[in-house]
Amino acid sequence: MSDHHHHDHDHASEPGSPLAETDLRVRALESLLVEKGLVDPAALDVLIDTYETKVGPRNGARVVARAWVDPAYKTRLLADARSAVAELGYQGRGGEEIMALENTPKVHNLVVCTLCSCYPWPVLGLPPVWYKSAPYRSRAVLDPRGVLREFGLEVPDDVEVRVWDSTSEVRYLVLPERPEGTEGMSESALAELVTRDAMIGVARVKPPVQGGRR
Amino acid sequence: MNGVHDMGGMHGMGPIEREANEPVFHHDWERRVLALNLAAGALGAWNIDASRHARERMPPAQYLAASYYQKWLYGLELLLLEQGLLTREEVATGRARGRVSGGRVLRAADVEKALTKGRGFRLPDDVPPRFKVADRVVARNTQPTGHTRLPRYARGRRGVIDRDHGVFIFADANAMGLGPRPQHLYGVRFAARELWGPDASPRDAVYLDLWDDHLDPA
């Protein structure tokens, strides 16, 4: 088996620490599975490369920007997100079923998975640590406004907060509101404004900085 | 099962800690655990619901202390042992006793196709729905010891069918090796006050995806 993936030194894993033990356990498991003919080490490298460099929130940002500039696309996205997302080439594992949730001046959507960490992989990639953490999973359903405040987002009382607990294979993507002052911006410039957090529903998309990049 | 993984509504877990410019992986072994899970899952010896159930069976104190990929590692080892693909002796010694034949080993050349194709959870729509949009329902108050996608905080609570997603594999049965038990899956809206009492916002709601077997008419 190739060793080239192990060359980056992992300073957090001091010898004898729990993380160093985990590291050893994983290496032992990998060599066992390769030796038994159950996994192809070359396939592992392709899998890692896919999720580290190819699939990520830039995909979702392109979907959002397209929906902002193309009303027909937005209609398709809200009616059948799986097909609309596939139009841009994003599909498959962790997003076999997708629903898009539109934020409006009256409704704010927030996505969580209280039971595990379900997340729309083809459009957002792998979830950040906070999304998978106990503090977020426990409180997003109970106190969504408090959680949003923690993210710096104050939702007025007259706006309805909808929390989507991902309890099935249907995965949720928030379609954030297009910020003011972005009229005339190109689709690709708009995509640059869209953040992962806005597509989970814990942030708004901010208008471009004056004199900033277009 | 009523485990600590079923976290919705708990207090005391602390602040949400965010990391600016977070990398996809924090340690090399995390990359390996993700890839090993996907590659071993492709063998077809278990389904996604069984793998979730394996992670849920991590002892509670350990589960709360573990990182995400440590849970994935625990679940993977458990499934490999339970399916007889590895023995405890092999795990203890790190030495393989012979090769395993059969199974669909995921090859590098097939990874992209497999990921793009995804897995099929939706089934032919030939099962009649028990509910229709706008029906009032109550989530069953049950305490299954196996896997369930009905969180404790919604049990016994009343909601309204928001949409019918169609016919899907029933995760609760599938995880336990009881087959797909095809049935309708619904988006169900629960008012925040129904779930959390009068102090919750009168406007807010939580939406859960629940199957026919989770629901009764209200």
Tab-separated table of N, CA, C and O in Angstrom, chain B residues 52-145:
chain	number	residue	atom	x	y	z
B	52	ARG	N	-25.712	4.015	10.397
B	52	ARG	CA	-26.090	5.028	11.394
B	52	ARG	C	-26.344	4.360	12.749
B	52	ARG	O	-25.941	4.863	13.793
B	53	HIS	N	-27.016	3.218	12.696
B	53	HIS	CA	-27.333	2.520	13.952
B	53	HIS	C	-26.056	2.048	14.651
B	53	HIS	O	-25.966	2.062	15.881
B	54	ALA	N	-25.061	1.658	13.866
B	54	ALA	CA	-23.789	1.227	14.468
B	54	ALA	C	-23.149	2.386	15.239
B	54	ALA	O	-22.666	2.210	16.362
B	55	ARG	N	-23.178	3.572	14.667
B	55	ARG	CA	-22.590	4.742	15.361
B	55	ARG	C	-23.374	5.087	16.610
B	55	ARG	O	-22.803	5.477	17.633
B	56	GLU	N	-24.702	4.917	16.540
B	56	GLU	CA	-25.537	5.223	17.709
B	56	GLU	C	-25.256	4.288	18.878
B	56	GLU	O	-25.556	4.613	20.017
B	57	ARG	N	-24.714	3.121	18.564
B	57	ARG	CA	-24.479	2.133	19.621
B	57	ARG	C	-23.161	2.357	20.354
B	57	ARG	O	-22.806	1.600	21.250
B	58	MET	N	-22.426	3.386	19.958
B	58	MET	CA	-21.232	3.741	20.714
B	58	MET	C	-21.679	4.073	22.144
B	58	MET	O	-22.672	4.780	22.332
B	59	PRO	N	-20.977	3.570	23.171
B	59	PRO	CA	-21.406	3.861	24.551
B	59	PRO	C	-21.545	5.375	24.763
B	59	PRO	O	-20.728	6.150	24.265
B	60	PRO	N	-22.610	5.800	25.488
B	60	PRO	CA	-22.955	7.221	25.533
B	60	PRO	C	-21.832	8.161	25.954
B	60	PRO	O	-21.666	9.216	25.349
B	61	ALA	N	-21.073	7.826	26.991
B	61	ALA	CA	-20.021	8.743	27.443
B	61	ALA	C	-18.972	8.910	26.339
B	61	ALA	O	-18.467	10.002	26.078
B	62	GLN	N	-18.692	7.794	25.660
B	62	GLN	CA	-17.723	7.807	24.568
B	62	GLN	C	-18.264	8.629	23.393
B	62	GLN	O	-17.534	9.397	22.774
B	63	TYR	N	-19.558	8.440	23.091
B	63	TYR	CA	-20.177	9.141	21.970
B	63	TYR	C	-20.055	10.654	22.161
B	63	TYR	O	-19.696	11.390	21.246
B	64	LEU	N	-20.341	11.115	23.372
B	64	LEU	CA	-20.317	12.559	23.619
B	64	LEU	C	-18.902	13.119	23.556
B	64	LEU	O	-18.714	14.288	23.229
B	65	ALA	N	-17.914	12.279	23.851
B	65	ALA	CA	-16.531	12.758	23.853
B	65	ALA	C	-15.878	12.626	22.481
B	65	ALA	O	-14.856	13.253	22.227
B	66	ALA	N	-16.472	11.812	21.612
B	66	ALA	CA	-15.817	11.492	20.338
B	66	ALA	C	-16.069	12.565	19.286
B	66	ALA	O	-17.109	13.220	19.273
B	67	SER	N	-15.106	12.719	18.395
B	67	SER	CA	-15.314	13.569	17.226
B	67	SER	C	-16.115	12.767	16.200
B	67	SER	O	-16.283	11.550	16.322
B	68	TYR	N	-16.589	13.480	15.204
B	68	TYR	CA	-17.412	12.864	14.158
B	68	TYR	C	-16.729	11.642	13.536
B	68	TYR	O	-17.322	10.560	13.436
B	69	TYR	N	-15.481	11.811	13.122
B	69	TYR	CA	-14.824	10.691	12.444
B	69	TYR	C	-14.419	9.578	13.407
B	69	TYR	O	-14.242	8.443	12.992
B	70	GLN	N	-14.293	9.894	14.688
B	70	GLN	CA	-14.096	8.805	15.661
B	70	GLN	C	-15.368	7.963	15.763
B	70	GLN	O	-15.300	6.740	15.897
B	71	LYS	N	-16.536	8.595	15.644
B	71	LYS	CA	-17.787	7.827	15.633
B	71	LYS	C	-17.861	6.968	14.376
B	71	LYS	O	-18.309	5.819	14.415
B	72	TRP	N	-17.433	7.526	13.273
B	72	TRP	CA	-17.446	6.764	12.019
B	72	TRP	C	-16.502	5.563	12.105
B	72	TRP	O	-16.792	4.495	11.583
B	73	LEU	N	-15.372	5.759	12.758
B	73	LEU	CA	-14.413	4.663	12.907
B	73	LEU	C	-15.009	3.565	13.780
B	73	LEU	O	-14.945	2.378	13.451
B	74	TYR	N	-15.630	3.968	14.892
B	74	TYR	CA	-16.269	3.009	15.790
B	74	TYR	C	-17.320	2.188	15.037
B	74	TYR	O	-17.364	0.961	15.109
B	75	GLY	N	-18.182	2.896	14.293
B	75	GLY	CA	-19.263	2.222	13.575
B	75	GLY	C	-18.729	1.263	12.526
B	75	GLY	O	-19.240	0.143	12.363
B	76	LEU	N	-17.688	1.678	11.826
B	76	LEU	CA	-17.121	0.835	10.769
B	76	LEU	C	-16.533	-0.446	11.349
B	76	LEU	O	-16.787	-1.545	10.843
B	77	GLU	N	-15.762	-0.305	12.437
B	77	GLU	CA	-15.181	-1.506	13.064
B	77	GLU	C	-16.278	-2.452	13.550
B	77	GLU	O	-16.191	-3.667	13.361
B	78	LEU	N	-17.307	-1.874	14.150
B	78	LEU	CA	-18.411	-2.691	14.663
B	78	LEU	C	-19.082	-3.480	13.533
B	78	LEU	O	-19.327	-4.685	13.654
B	79	LEU	N	-19.360	-2.807	12.419
B	79	LEU	CA	-20.035	-3.478	11.304
B	79	LEU	C	-19.136	-4.551	10.677
B	79	LEU	O	-19.613	-5.639	10.337
B	80	LEU	N	-17.866	-4.252	10.544
B	80	LEU	CA	-16.940	-5.242	9.954
B	80	LEU	C	-16.877	-6.497	10.820
B	80	LEU	O	-16.855	-7.621	10.303
B	81	LEU	N	-16.883	-6.299	12.135
B	81	LEU	CA	-16.858	-7.461	13.052
B	81	LEU	C	-18.187	-8.204	12.997
B	81	LEU	O	-18.221	-9.431	12.885
B	82	GLU	N	-19.294	-7.459	13.062
B	82	GLU	CA	-20.609	-8.102	13.075
B	82	GLU	C	-20.888	-8.866	11.790
B	82	GLU	O	-21.572	-9.883	11.788
B	83	GLN	N	-20.365	-8.350	10.677
B	83	GLN	CA	-20.601	-9.020	9.395
B	83	GLN	C	-19.575	-10.118	9.136
B	83	GLN	O	-19.600	-10.753	8.081
B	84	GLY	N	-18.651	-10.298	10.053
B	84	GLY	CA	-17.654	-11.357	9.902
B	84	GLY	C	-16.599	-11.049	8.843
B	84	GLY	O	-15.899	-11.952	8.383
B	85	LEU	N	-16.488	-9.782	8.444
B	85	LEU	CA	-15.464	-9.423	7.457
B	85	LEU	C	-14.098	-9.287	8.109
B	85	LEU	O	-13.065	-9.419	7.464
B	86	LEU	N	-14.102	-8.993	9.404
B	86	LEU	CA	-12.879	-8.999	10.207
B	86	LEU	C	-13.180	-9.771	11.490
B	86	LEU	O	-14.330	-9.830	11.916
B	87	THR	N	-12.135	-10.328	12.089
B	87	THR	CA	-12.315	-10.976	13.387
B	87	THR	C	-11.663	-10.110	14.461
B	87	THR	O	-10.802	-9.275	14.162
B	88	ARG	N	-12.081	-10.339	15.716
B	88	ARG	CA	-11.484	-9.583	16.830
B	88	ARG	C	-9.982	-9.843	16.887
B	88	ARG	O	-9.213	-8.947	17.227
B	89	GLU	N	-9.591	-11.076	16.547
B	89	GLU	CA	-8.165	-11.411	16.578
B	89	GLU	C	-7.403	-10.572	15.554
B	89	GLU	O	-6.318	-10.049	15.839
B	90	GLU	N	-7.995	-10.428	14.358
B	90	GLU	CA	-7.317	-9.631	13.330
B	90	GLU	C	-7.180	-8.175	13.764
B	90	GLU	O	-6.131	-7.559	13.549
B	91	VAL	N	-8.259	-7.646	14.372
B	91	VAL	CA	-8.192	-6.255	14.812
B	91	VAL	C	-7.147	-6.109	15.908
B	91	VAL	O	-6.369	-5.141	15.927
B	92	ALA	N	-7.083	-7.089	16.822
B	92	ALA	CA	-6.144	-7.006	17.937
B	92	ALA	C	-4.698	-7.133	17.465
B	92	ALA	O	-3.812	-6.404	17.925
B	93	THR	N	-4.457	-8.034	16.525
B	93	THR	CA	-3.075	-8.273	16.099
B	93	THR	C	-2.667	-7.407	14.915
B	93	THR	O	-1.487	-7.232	14.652
B	94	GLY	N	-3.665	-6.898	14.194
B	94	GLY	CA	-3.354	-6.124	12.992
B	94	GLY	C	-2.903	-7.002	11.842
B	94	GLY	O	-2.408	-6.508	10.827
B	95	ARG	N	-3.056	-8.303	12.000
B	95	ARG	CA	-2.603	-9.225	10.947
B	95	ARG	C	-3.800	-9.936	10.313
B	95	ARG	O	-4.637	-10.494	11.019
B	96	ALA	N	-3.875	-9.900	9.001
B	96	ALA	CA	-5.008	-10.509	8.291
B	96	ALA	C	-4.841	-12.016	8.225
B	96	ALA	O	-3.741	-12.520	8.019
B	97	ARG	N	-5.956	-12.730	8.443
B	97	ARG	CA	-5.939	-14.195	8.288
B	97	ARG	C	-6.673	-14.507	6.997
B	97	ARG	O	-7.868	-14.785	6.992
B	98	GLY	N	-5.949	-14.456	5.919
B	98	GLY	CA	-6.544	-14.810	4.627
B	98	GLY	C	-7.326	-13.671	4.014
B	98	GLY	O	-7.646	-12.684	4.675
B	99	ARG	N	-7.606	-13.812	2.723
B	99	ARG	CA	-8.365	-12.811	2.004
B	99	ARG	C	-9.829	-13.197	1.971
B	99	ARG	O	-10.179	-14.362	2.105
B	100	VAL	N	-10.685	-12.217	1.826
B	100	VAL	CA	-12.117	-12.473	1.706
B	100	VAL	C	-12.461	-12.435	0.234
B	100	VAL	O	-12.085	-11.497	-0.468
B	101	SER	N	-13.161	-13.446	-0.241
B	101	SER	CA	-13.542	-13.408	-1.648
B	101	SER	C	-14.990	-12.957	-1.757
B	101	SER	O	-15.751	-13.028	-0.798
B	102	GLY	N	-15.334	-12.521	-2.949
B	102	GLY	CA	-16.704	-12.056	-3.161
B	102	GLY	C	-16.878	-10.631	-2.667
B	102	GLY	O	-15.936	-9.998	-2.208
B	103	GLY	N	-18.102	-10.112	-2.765
B	103	GLY	CA	-18.343	-8.719	-2.408
B	103	GLY	C	-17.916	-7.829	-3.554
B	103	GLY	O	-17.077	-8.202	-4.362
B	104	ARG	N	-18.527	-6.660	-3.609
B	104	ARG	CA	-18.203	-5.753	-4.706
B	104	ARG	C	-17.160	-4.760	-4.215
B	104	ARG	O	-17.480	-3.771	-3.572
B	105	VAL	N	-15.916	-5.049	-4.508
B	105	VAL	CA	-14.849	-4.143	-4.091
B	105	VAL	C	-14.863	-2.923	-5.013
B	105	VAL	O	-14.864	-3.045	-6.229
B	106	LEU	N	-14.910	-1.739	-4.396
B	106	LEU	CA	-14.953	-0.490	-5.161
B	106	LEU	C	-13.565	-0.199	-5.724
B	106	LEU	O	-12.598	-0.055	-4.977
B	107	ARG	N	-13.487	-0.138	-7.053
B	107	ARG	CA	-12.211	0.154	-7.716
B	107	ARG	C	-12.103	1.648	-7.999
B	107	ARG	O	-13.119	2.316	-8.224
B	108	ALA	N	-10.870	2.119	-8.054
B	108	ALA	CA	-10.632	3.555	-8.267
B	108	ALA	C	-11.372	4.061	-9.506
B	108	ALA	O	-11.958	5.138	-9.497
B	109	ALA	N	-11.346	3.254	-10.558
B	109	ALA	CA	-11.948	3.688	-11.819
B	109	ALA	C	-13.467	3.822	-11.713
B	109	ALA	O	-14.085	4.500	-12.539
B	110	ASP	N	-14.060	3.192	-10.703
B	110	ASP	CA	-15.528	3.210	-10.588
B	110	ASP	C	-16.040	4.211	-9.550
B	110	ASP	O	-17.253	4.337	-9.359
B	111	VAL	N	-15.117	4.886	-8.861
B	111	VAL	CA	-15.542	5.759	-7.756
B	111	VAL	C	-16.454	6.873	-8.248
B	111	VAL	O	-17.541	7.089	-7.696
B	112	GLU	N	-16.023	7.565	-9.306
B	112	GLU	CA	-16.800	8.721	-9.766
B	112	GLU	C	-18.219	8.296	-10.152
B	112	GLU	O	-19.196	8.941	-9.790
B	113	LYS	N	-18.291	7.175	-10.882
B	113	LYS	CA	-19.605	6.692	-11.322
B	113	LYS	C	-20.484	6.329	-10.113
B	113	LYS	O	-21.669	6.671	-10.066
B	114	ALA	N	-19.875	5.677	-9.144
B	114	ALA	CA	-20.644	5.253	-7.964
B	114	ALA	C	-21.149	6.460	-7.179
B	114	ALA	O	-22.300	6.480	-6.725
B	115	LEU	N	-20.311	7.478	-7.022
B	115	LEU	CA	-20.726	8.658	-6.262
B	115	LEU	C	-21.799	9.434	-7.014
B	115	LEU	O	-22.737	9.960	-6.425
B	116	THR	N	-21.649	9.534	-8.329
B	116	THR	CA	-22.614	10.273	-9.139
B	116	THR	C	-23.972	9.583	-9.138
B	116	THR	O	-25.015	10.225	-9.093
B	117	LYS	N	-23.940	8.266	-9.177
B	117	LYS	CA	-25.183	7.505	-9.208
B	117	LYS	C	-25.911	7.601	-7.860
B	117	LYS	O	-27.131	7.699	-7.798
B	118	GLY	N	-25.142	7.603	-6.789
B	118	GLY	CA	-25.766	7.621	-5.471
B	118	GLY	C	-26.447	6.310	-5.170
B	118	GLY	O	-26.200	5.293	-5.823
B	119	ARG	N	-27.315	6.366	-4.179
B	119	ARG	CA	-28.018	5.147	-3.779
B	119	ARG	C	-29.503	5.394	-3.951
B	119	ARG	O	-29.954	6.532	-3.944
B	120	GLY	N	-30.256	4.342	-4.098
B	120	GLY	CA	-31.696	4.505	-4.319
B	120	GLY	C	-32.468	4.329	-3.026
B	120	GLY	O	-32.452	3.259	-2.435
B	121	PHE	N	-33.122	5.376	-2.596
B	121	PHE	CA	-33.958	5.274	-1.400
B	121	PHE	C	-35.436	5.347	-1.750
B	121	PHE	O	-36.286	4.911	-1.014
B	122	ARG	N	-35.702	5.948	-2.939
B	122	ARG	CA	-37.063	6.105	-3.399
B	122	ARG	C	-37.506	4.807	-4.076
B	122	ARG	O	-36.730	4.208	-4.824
B	123	LEU	N	-38.709	4.380	-3.795
B	123	LEU	CA	-39.218	3.113	-4.330
B	123	LEU	C	-40.430	3.376	-5.219
B	123	LEU	O	-41.011	4.460	-5.165
B	124	PRO	N	-40.823	2.387	-6.041
B	124	PRO	CA	-41.994	2.576	-6.903
B	124	PRO	C	-43.209	3.012	-6.096
B	124	PRO	O	-43.460	2.511	-5.004
B	125	ASP	N	-43.915	3.982	-6.669
B	125	ASP	CA	-45.014	4.613	-5.942
B	125	ASP	C	-46.289	3.761	-6.037
B	125	ASP	O	-47.314	4.218	-6.515
B	126	ASP	N	-46.214	2.526	-5.563
B	126	ASP	CA	-47.392	1.668	-5.669
B	126	ASP	C	-47.935	1.273	-4.295
B	126	ASP	O	-48.622	0.273	-4.136
B	127	VAL	N	-47.595	2.082	-3.297
B	127	VAL	CA	-48.115	1.865	-1.950
B	127	VAL	C	-49.054	3.028	-1.643
B	127	VAL	O	-48.667	4.178	-1.809
B	128	PRO	N	-50.284	2.757	-1.221
B	128	PRO	CA	-51.188	3.883	-0.955
B	128	PRO	C	-50.728	4.681	0.266
B	128	PRO	O	-50.269	4.099	1.247
B	129	PRO	N	-50.839	6.017	0.211
B	129	PRO	CA	-50.474	6.843	1.374
B	129	PRO	C	-51.552	6.749	2.445
B	129	PRO	O	-52.732	6.620	2.135
B	130	ARG	N	-51.167	6.803	3.702
B	130	ARG	CA	-52.159	6.829	4.791
B	130	ARG	C	-52.639	8.244	5.045
B	130	ARG	O	-53.669	8.454	5.663
B	131	PHE	N	-51.851	9.235	4.571
B	131	PHE	CA	-52.200	10.632	4.860
B	131	PHE	C	-52.059	11.466	3.602
B	131	PHE	O	-51.352	11.079	2.672
B	132	LYS	N	-52.744	12.621	3.624
B	132	LYS	CA	-52.574	13.564	2.525
B	132	LYS	C	-52.221	14.939	3.088
B	132	LYS	O	-52.368	15.179	4.300
B	133	VAL	N	-51.759	15.806	2.210
B	133	VAL	CA	-51.326	17.133	2.630
B	133	VAL	C	-52.450	17.822	3.413
B	133	VAL	O	-53.623	17.730	3.035
B	134	ALA	N	-52.084	18.472	4.522
B	134	ALA	CA	-52.980	19.209	5.431
B	134	ALA	C	-53.656	18.301	6.462
B	134	ALA	O	-54.345	18.804	7.365
B	135	ASP	N	-53.463	16.985	6.369
B	135	ASP	CA	-54.002	16.095	7.410
B	135	ASP	C	-53.311	16.377	8.744
B	135	ASP	O	-52.103	16.619	8.795
B	136	ARG	N	-54.101	16.301	9.823
B	136	ARG	CA	-53.524	16.430	11.160
B	136	ARG	C	-53.078	15.051	11.635
B	136	ARG	O	-53.813	14.083	11.499
B	137	VAL	N	-51.870	14.997	12.171
B	137	VAL	CA	-51.309	13.712	12.592
B	137	VAL	C	-50.704	13.858	13.984
B	137	VAL	O	-50.462	14.979	14.458
B	138	VAL	N	-50.477	12.714	14.610
B	138	VAL	CA	-49.722	12.705	15.867
B	138	VAL	C	-48.581	11.694	15.699
B	138	VAL	O	-48.784	10.604	15.173
B	139	ALA	N	-47.389	12.117	16.103
B	139	ALA	CA	-46.245	11.196	16.032
B	139	ALA	C	-46.400	10.171	17.148
B	139	ALA	O	-46.752	10.526	18.282
B	140	ARG	N	-46.175	8.929	16.810
B	140	ARG	CA	-46.397	7.863	17.796
B	140	ARG	C	-45.482	8.015	19.005
B	140	ARG	O	-44.312	8.374	18.875
B	141	ASN	N	-46.043	7.709	20.148
B	141	ASN	CA	-45.237	7.706	21.365
B	141	ASN	C	-44.735	6.282	21.589
B	141	ASN	O	-45.380	5.474	22.249
B	142	THR	N	-43.591	5.984	20.969
B	142	THR	CA	-43.024	4.642	21.068
B	142	THR	C	-41.588	4.749	21.559
B	142	THR	O	-40.977	5.809	21.454
B	143	GLN	N	-41.068	3.659	22.082
B	143	GLN	CA	-39.686	3.639	22.575
B	143	GLN	C	-38.948	2.456	21.948
B	143	GLN	O	-38.570	1.512	22.632
B	144	PRO	N	-38.749	2.465	20.628
B	144	PRO	CA	-38.078	1.327	20.001
B	144	PRO	C	-36.627	1.202	20.482
B	144	PRO	O	-35.957	2.212	20.642
B	145	THR	N	-36.207	-0.027	20.722
B	145	THR	CA	-34.832	-0.217	21.193
B	145	THR	C	-33.848	-0.239	20.023
B	145	THR	O	-32.650	-0.125	20.220
